[in-house]
mmCIF file of C-alpha atoms in Angstrom:
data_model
loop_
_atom_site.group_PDB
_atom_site.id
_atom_site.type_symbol
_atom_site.label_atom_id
_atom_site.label_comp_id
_atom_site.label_asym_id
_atom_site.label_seq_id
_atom_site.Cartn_x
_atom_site.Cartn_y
_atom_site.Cartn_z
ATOM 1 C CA UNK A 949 -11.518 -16.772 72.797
ATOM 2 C CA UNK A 950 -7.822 -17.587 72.531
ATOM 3 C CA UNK A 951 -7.306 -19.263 68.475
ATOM 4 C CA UNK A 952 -4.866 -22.045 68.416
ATOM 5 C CA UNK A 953 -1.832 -21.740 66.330
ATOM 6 C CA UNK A 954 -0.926 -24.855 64.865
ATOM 7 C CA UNK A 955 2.649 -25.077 63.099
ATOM 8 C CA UNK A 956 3.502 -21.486 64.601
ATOM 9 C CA UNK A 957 6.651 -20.530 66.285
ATOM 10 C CA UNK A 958 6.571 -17.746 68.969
ATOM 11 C CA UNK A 959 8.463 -15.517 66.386
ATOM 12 C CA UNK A 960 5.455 -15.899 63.590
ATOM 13 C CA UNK A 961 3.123 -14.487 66.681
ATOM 14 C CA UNK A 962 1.762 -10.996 67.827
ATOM 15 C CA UNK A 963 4.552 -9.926 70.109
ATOM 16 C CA UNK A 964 2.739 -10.191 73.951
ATOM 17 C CA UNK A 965 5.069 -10.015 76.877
ATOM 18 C CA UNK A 966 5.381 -13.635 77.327
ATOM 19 C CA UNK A 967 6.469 -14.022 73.599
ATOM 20 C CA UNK A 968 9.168 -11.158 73.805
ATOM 21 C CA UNK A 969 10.833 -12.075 77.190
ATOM 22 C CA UNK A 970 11.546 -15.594 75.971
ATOM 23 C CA UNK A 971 12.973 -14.329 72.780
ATOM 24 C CA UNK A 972 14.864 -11.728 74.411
ATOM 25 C CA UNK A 973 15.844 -14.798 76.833
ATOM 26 C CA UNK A 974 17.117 -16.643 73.744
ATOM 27 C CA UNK A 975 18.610 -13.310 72.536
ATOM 28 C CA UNK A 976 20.783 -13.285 75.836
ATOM 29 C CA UNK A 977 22.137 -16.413 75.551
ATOM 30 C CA UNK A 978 25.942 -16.470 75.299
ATOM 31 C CA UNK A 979 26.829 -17.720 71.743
ATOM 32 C CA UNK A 980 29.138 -20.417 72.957
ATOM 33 C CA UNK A 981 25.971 -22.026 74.983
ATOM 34 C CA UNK A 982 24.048 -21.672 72.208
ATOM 35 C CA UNK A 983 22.846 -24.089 69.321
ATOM 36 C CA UNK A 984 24.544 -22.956 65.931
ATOM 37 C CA UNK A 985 22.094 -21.059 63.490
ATOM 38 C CA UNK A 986 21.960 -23.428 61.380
ATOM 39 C CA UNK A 987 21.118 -26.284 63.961
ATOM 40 C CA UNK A 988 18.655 -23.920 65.373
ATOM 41 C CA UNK A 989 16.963 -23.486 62.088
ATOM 42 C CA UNK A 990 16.444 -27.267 61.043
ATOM 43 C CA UNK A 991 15.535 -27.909 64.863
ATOM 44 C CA UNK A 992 13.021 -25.331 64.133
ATOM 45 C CA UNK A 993 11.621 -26.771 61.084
ATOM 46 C CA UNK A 994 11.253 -29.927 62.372
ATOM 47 C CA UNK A 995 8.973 -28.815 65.263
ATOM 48 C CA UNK A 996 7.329 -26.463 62.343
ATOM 49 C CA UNK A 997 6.229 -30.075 60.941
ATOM 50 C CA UNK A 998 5.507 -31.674 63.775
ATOM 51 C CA UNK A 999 1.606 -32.462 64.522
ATOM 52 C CA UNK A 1000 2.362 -31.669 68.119
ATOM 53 C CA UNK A 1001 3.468 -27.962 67.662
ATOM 54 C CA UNK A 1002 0.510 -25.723 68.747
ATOM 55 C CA UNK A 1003 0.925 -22.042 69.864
ATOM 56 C CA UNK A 1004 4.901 -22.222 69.726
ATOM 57 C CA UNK A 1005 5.018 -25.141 72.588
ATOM 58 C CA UNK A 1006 5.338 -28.619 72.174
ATOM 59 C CA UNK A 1007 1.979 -30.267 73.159
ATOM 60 C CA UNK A 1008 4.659 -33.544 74.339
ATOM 61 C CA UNK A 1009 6.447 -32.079 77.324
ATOM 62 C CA UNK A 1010 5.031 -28.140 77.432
ATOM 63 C CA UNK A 1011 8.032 -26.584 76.244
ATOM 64 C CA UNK A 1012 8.911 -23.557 74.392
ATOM 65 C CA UNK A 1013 10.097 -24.824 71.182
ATOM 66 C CA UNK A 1014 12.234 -22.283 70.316
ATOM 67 C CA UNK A 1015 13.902 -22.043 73.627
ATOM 68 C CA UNK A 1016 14.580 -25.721 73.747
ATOM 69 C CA UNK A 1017 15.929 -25.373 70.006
ATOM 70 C CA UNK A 1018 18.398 -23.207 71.057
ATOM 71 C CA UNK A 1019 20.548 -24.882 74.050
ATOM 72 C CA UNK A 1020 23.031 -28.027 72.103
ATOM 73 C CA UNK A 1021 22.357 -29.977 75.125
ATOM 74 C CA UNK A 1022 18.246 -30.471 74.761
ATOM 75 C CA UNK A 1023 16.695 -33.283 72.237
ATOM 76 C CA UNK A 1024 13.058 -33.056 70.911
ATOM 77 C CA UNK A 1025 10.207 -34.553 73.500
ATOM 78 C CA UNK A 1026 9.096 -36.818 70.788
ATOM 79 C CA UNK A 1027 9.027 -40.673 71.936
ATOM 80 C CA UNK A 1028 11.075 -40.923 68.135
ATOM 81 C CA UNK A 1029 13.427 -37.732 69.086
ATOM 82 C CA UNK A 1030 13.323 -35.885 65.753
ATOM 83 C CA UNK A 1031 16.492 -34.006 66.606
#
């Protein structure tokens, strides 16, 4: 059985292949298409406190939240858009 991960981020998990591709992914993205660190970070947080955060995806729209956190142009899923 699978345990669900409330309030964790793909980077707070055991490493699996589908958790280190997407950070790699994020990794690779060019620094000019990618949020600032310190955008990325309070993105982050926010999802970290967000009752819809469970096993590093957004229970609202299925996302990565991590990946979504890092490209300027996406918004959070939330009907209230937190960021």
């Amino acid at each position: 059985m699978k345990i669900v991960c409330r309030k964790c981020l793909l980077a707070d998990m055991d490493p699996d292949e589908t958790v280190r591709s997407i950070l790699d992914y994020i990794k690779e993205i060019p620094p000019e298409k990618r949020t600032d660190g310190e955008t990325y970070r309070r993105r982050l947080e926010i999802c970290r406190s967000c009752g819809e955060l469970v096993n590093g995806m957004c229970a609202k729209c299925g996302c990565y939240v991590e990946l979504r956190a890092a490209k300027p142009e996406m918004y959070c899923a939330s009907e209230e858009k937190k960021w």
